[in-house]
Short mmCIF file of C-alpha atoms in Angstrom, two decimals:
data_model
loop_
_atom_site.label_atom_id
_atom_site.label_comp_id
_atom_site.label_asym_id
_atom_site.label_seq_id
_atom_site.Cartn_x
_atom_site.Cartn_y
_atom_site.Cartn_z
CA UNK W 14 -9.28 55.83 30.41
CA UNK W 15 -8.05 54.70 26.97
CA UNK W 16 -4.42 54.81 27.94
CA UNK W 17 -5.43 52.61 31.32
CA UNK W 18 -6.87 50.28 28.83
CA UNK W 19 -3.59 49.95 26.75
CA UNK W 20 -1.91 48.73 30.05
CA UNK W 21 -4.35 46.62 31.08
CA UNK W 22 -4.88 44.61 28.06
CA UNK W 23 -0.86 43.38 27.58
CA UNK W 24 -1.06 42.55 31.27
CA UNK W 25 -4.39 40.63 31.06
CA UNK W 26 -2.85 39.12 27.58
CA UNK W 27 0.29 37.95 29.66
CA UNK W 28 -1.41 36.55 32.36
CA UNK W 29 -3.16 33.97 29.89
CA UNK W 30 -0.42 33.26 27.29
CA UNK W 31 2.50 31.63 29.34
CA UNK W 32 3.85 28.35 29.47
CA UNK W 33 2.32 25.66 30.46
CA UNK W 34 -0.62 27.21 31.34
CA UNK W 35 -4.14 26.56 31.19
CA UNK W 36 -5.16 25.67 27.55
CA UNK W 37 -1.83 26.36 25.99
CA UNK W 38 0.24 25.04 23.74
CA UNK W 39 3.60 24.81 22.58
CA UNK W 40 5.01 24.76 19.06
CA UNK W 41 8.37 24.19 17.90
CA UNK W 42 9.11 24.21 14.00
CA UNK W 43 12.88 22.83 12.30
CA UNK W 44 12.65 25.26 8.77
CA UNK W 45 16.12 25.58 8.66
CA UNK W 46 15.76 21.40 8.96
CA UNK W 47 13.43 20.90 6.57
CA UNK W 48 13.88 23.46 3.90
CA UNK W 49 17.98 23.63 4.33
CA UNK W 50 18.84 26.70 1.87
CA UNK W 51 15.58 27.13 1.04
CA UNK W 52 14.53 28.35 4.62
CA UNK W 53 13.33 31.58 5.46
CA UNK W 54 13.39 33.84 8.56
CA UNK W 55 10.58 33.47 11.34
CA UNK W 56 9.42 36.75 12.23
CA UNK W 57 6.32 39.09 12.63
CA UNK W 58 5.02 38.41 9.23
CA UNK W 59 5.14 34.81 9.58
CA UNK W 60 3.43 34.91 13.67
CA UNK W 61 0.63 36.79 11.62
CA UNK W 62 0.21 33.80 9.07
CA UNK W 63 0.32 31.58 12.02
CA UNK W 64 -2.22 33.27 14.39
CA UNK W 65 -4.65 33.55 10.88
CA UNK W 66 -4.44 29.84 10.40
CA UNK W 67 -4.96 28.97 13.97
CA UNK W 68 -8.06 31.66 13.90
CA UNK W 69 -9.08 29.87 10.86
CA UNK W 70 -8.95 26.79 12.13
CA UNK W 71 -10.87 27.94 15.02
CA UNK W 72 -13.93 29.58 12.78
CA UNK W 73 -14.92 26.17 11.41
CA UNK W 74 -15.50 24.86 15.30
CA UNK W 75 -19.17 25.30 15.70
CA UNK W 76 -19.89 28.23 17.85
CA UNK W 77 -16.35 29.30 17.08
CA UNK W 78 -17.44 31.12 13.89
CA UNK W 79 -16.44 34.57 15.09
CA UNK W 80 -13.20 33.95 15.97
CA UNK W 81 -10.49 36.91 15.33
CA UNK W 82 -6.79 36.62 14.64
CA UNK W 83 -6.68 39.27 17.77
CA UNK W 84 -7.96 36.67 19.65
CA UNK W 85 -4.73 34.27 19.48
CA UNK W 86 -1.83 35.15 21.68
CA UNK W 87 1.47 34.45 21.06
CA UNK W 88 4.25 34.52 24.12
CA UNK W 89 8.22 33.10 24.58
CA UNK W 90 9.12 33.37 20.91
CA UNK W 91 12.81 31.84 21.51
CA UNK W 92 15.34 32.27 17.87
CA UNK W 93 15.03 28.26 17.46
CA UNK W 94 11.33 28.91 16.84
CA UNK W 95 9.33 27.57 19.36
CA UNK W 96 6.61 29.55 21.78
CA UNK W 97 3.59 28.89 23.20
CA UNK W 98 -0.38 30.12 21.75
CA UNK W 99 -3.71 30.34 23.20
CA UNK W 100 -6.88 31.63 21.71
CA UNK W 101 -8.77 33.74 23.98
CA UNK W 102 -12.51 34.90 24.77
CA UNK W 103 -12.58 38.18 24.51
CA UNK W 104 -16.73 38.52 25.68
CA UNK W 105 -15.32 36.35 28.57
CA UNK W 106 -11.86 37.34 29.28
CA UNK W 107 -10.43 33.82 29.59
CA UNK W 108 -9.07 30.82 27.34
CA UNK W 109 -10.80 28.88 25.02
CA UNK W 110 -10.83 24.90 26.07
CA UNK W 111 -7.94 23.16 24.74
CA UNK W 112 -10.33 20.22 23.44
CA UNK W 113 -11.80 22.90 20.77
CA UNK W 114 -8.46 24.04 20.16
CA UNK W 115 -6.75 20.56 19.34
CA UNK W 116 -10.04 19.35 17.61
CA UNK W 117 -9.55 22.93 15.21
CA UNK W 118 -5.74 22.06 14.61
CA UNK W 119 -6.28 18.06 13.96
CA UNK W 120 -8.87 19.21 11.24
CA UNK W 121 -6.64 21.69 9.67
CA UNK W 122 -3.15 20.17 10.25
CA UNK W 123 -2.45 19.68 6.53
CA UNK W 124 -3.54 23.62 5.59
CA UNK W 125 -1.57 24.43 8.42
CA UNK W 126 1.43 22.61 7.27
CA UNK W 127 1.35 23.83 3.75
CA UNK W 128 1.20 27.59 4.35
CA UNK W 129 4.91 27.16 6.26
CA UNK W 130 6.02 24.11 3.59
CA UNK W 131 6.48 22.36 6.63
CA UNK W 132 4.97 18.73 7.78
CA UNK W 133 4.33 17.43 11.32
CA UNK W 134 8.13 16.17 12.18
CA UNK W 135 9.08 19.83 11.26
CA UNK W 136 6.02 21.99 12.79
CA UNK W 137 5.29 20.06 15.98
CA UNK W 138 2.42 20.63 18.21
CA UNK W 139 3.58 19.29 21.25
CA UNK W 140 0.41 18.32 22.69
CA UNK W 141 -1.60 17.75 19.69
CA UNK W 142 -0.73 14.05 18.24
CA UNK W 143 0.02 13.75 14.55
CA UNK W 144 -2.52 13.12 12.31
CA UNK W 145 -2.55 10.28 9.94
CA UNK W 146 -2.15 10.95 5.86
CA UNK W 147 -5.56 10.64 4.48
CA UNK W 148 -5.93 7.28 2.59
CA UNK W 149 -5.06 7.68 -1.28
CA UNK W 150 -7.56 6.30 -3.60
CA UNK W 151 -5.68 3.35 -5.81
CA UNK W 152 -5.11 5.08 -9.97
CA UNK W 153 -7.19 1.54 -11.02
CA UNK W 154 -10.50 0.17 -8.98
CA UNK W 155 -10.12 -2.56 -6.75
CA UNK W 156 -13.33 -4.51 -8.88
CA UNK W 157 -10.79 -4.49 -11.58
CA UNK W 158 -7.70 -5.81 -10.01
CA UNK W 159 -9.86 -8.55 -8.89
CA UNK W 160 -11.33 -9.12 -12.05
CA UNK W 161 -7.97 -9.36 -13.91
CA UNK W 162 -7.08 -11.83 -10.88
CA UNK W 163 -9.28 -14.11 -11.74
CA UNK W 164 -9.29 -13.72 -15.66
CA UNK W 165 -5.47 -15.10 -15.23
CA UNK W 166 -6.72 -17.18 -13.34
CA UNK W 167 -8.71 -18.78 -16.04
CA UNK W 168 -6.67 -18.49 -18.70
CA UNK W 169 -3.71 -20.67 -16.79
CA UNK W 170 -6.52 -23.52 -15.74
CA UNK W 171 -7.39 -23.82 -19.31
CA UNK W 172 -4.05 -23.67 -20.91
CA UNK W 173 -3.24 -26.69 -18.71
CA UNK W 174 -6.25 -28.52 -19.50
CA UNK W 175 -5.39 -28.20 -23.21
CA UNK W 176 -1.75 -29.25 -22.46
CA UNK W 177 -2.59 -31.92 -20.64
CA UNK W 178 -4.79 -33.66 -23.40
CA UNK W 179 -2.63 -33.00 -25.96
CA UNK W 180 -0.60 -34.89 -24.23
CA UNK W 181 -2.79 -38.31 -23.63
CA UNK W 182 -3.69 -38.01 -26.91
CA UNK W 183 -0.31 -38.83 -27.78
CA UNK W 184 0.58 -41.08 -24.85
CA UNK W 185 -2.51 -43.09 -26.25
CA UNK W 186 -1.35 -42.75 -30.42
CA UNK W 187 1.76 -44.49 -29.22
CA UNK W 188 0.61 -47.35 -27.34
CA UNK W 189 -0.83 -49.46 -30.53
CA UNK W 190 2.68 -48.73 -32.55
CA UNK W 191 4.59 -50.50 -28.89
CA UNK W 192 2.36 -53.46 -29.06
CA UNK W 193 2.45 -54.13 -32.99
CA UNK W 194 6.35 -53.82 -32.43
CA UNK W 195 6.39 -56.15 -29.55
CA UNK W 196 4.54 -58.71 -31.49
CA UNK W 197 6.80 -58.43 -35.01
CA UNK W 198 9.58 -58.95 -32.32
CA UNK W 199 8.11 -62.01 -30.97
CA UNK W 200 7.43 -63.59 -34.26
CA UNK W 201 10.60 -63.39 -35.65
CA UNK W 202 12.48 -64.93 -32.94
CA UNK W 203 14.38 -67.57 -33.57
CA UNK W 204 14.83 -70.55 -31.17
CA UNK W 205 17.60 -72.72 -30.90
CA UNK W 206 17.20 -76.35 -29.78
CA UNK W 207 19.86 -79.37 -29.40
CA UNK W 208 22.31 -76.72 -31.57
CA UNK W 209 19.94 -76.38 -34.56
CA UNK W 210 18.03 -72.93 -35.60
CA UNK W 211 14.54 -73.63 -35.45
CA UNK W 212 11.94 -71.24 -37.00
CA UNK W 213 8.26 -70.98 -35.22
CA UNK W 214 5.22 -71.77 -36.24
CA UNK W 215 4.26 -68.94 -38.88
CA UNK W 216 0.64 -69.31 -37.50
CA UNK W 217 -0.51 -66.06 -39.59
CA UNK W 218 1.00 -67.63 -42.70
CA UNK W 219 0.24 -71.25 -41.77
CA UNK W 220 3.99 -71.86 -42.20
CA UNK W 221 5.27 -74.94 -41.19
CA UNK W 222 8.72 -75.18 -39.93
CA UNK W 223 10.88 -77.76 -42.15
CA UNK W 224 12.89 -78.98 -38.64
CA UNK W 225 9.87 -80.72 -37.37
CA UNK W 226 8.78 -82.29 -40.53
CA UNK W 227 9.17 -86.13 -40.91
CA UNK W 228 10.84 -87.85 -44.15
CA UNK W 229 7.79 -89.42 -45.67
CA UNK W 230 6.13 -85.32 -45.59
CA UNK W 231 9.55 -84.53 -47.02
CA UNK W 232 9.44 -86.92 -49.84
CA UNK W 233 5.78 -87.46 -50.43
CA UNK W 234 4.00 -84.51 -51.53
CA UNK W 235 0.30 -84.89 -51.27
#
């Protein structure tokens, strides 16, 4: 009886692990790829580590919890490493659904990845799509980029509203000193008529140009 059971079980085992069957899955991995010197041999040690992280995986899938590393099956291990896995039933004889499977794997792809120093170009699930880095929290708040923003902000408006009096202030001190020049310019001109230089009327002085004075004012002081 115990020796019938020996046969039986690798035949039952190789009627559910084959490819492409129902709820299986095929995995391909590139070490010598991704590590170059640094890569390591794929053999029965390492199809251990992978059926206990695919059973581990598969224990934190509720009603999954007593799931065995017995209970993944491995078949068509080819040298390139690739081969197919399914995790069975044992009370049931028969496959567990591939939707708890690739729900178990997308949850643990990153633990998964790390105990082969892989990543998910160079351990592929084939049917499993690749799950997206989880987002990195920025090294400073976002409250305080904004903040700083703004502060700069602040600081530019008023160092051009202080530029931009200083500089009316001194358009304005400049505008008294043009018009007193304008008007020294205007009494000191000299005018020329019929070819003699005649001086204008020094009306700040009460100056009285000698060109327009008569002979008797000339002659007759008063």
């Amino acid at each position: 009886m115990l020796r019938l059971l020996f046969v039986l079980v690798p035949a039952i085992h190789a009627q559910l692990c084959q490819p492409d069957a129902e709820n299986a899955f095929k995995v391909r991995l590139s070490i010598r790829t991704a590590l170059g010197d640094k890569a390591y041999v794929w053999d029965t040690n390492e199809e251990y580590l992978f059926k206990a992280m695919v059973a581990f995986s598969m224990r934190k899938v509720p009603n999954r919890e007593t799931t065995e590393i017995s209970h993944v099956l491995l078949c068509n291990v080819t040298q390139r490493v690739s081969f197919w896995f399914v995790v069975t039933d044992p009370s049931k004889n028969h496959t567990l659904p591939a939707v708890e499977i690739e729900s178990a794997i997308r949850m643990n792809r990153n633990r998964i990845n790390n105990a082969f120093f892989l990543n998910d170009q160079s351990l592929e699930f084939l049917k499993i799509p690749t799950t997206l880095a989880p987002p990195t929290d920025p090294s400073v708040p976002i409250w305080i980029i904004i903040f700083g923003v703004i502060f700069c902000i602040v600081i530019v408006a008023v160092v051009l509203l202080i530029l931009s009096g200083i500089r009316e202030r001194r358009r304005k001190s400049k505008e008294p000193s043009e018009a007193d020049d304008t008007e020294d310019k205007c009494e000191n001109t000299i005018t020329i008529e019929n070819g003699i230089p005649c001086d204008p009327l020094d009306t700040k002085g009460g100056h009285i140009n000698d060109a327009f004075m008569t002979e008797d004012e000339r002659l007759t002081p008063l």
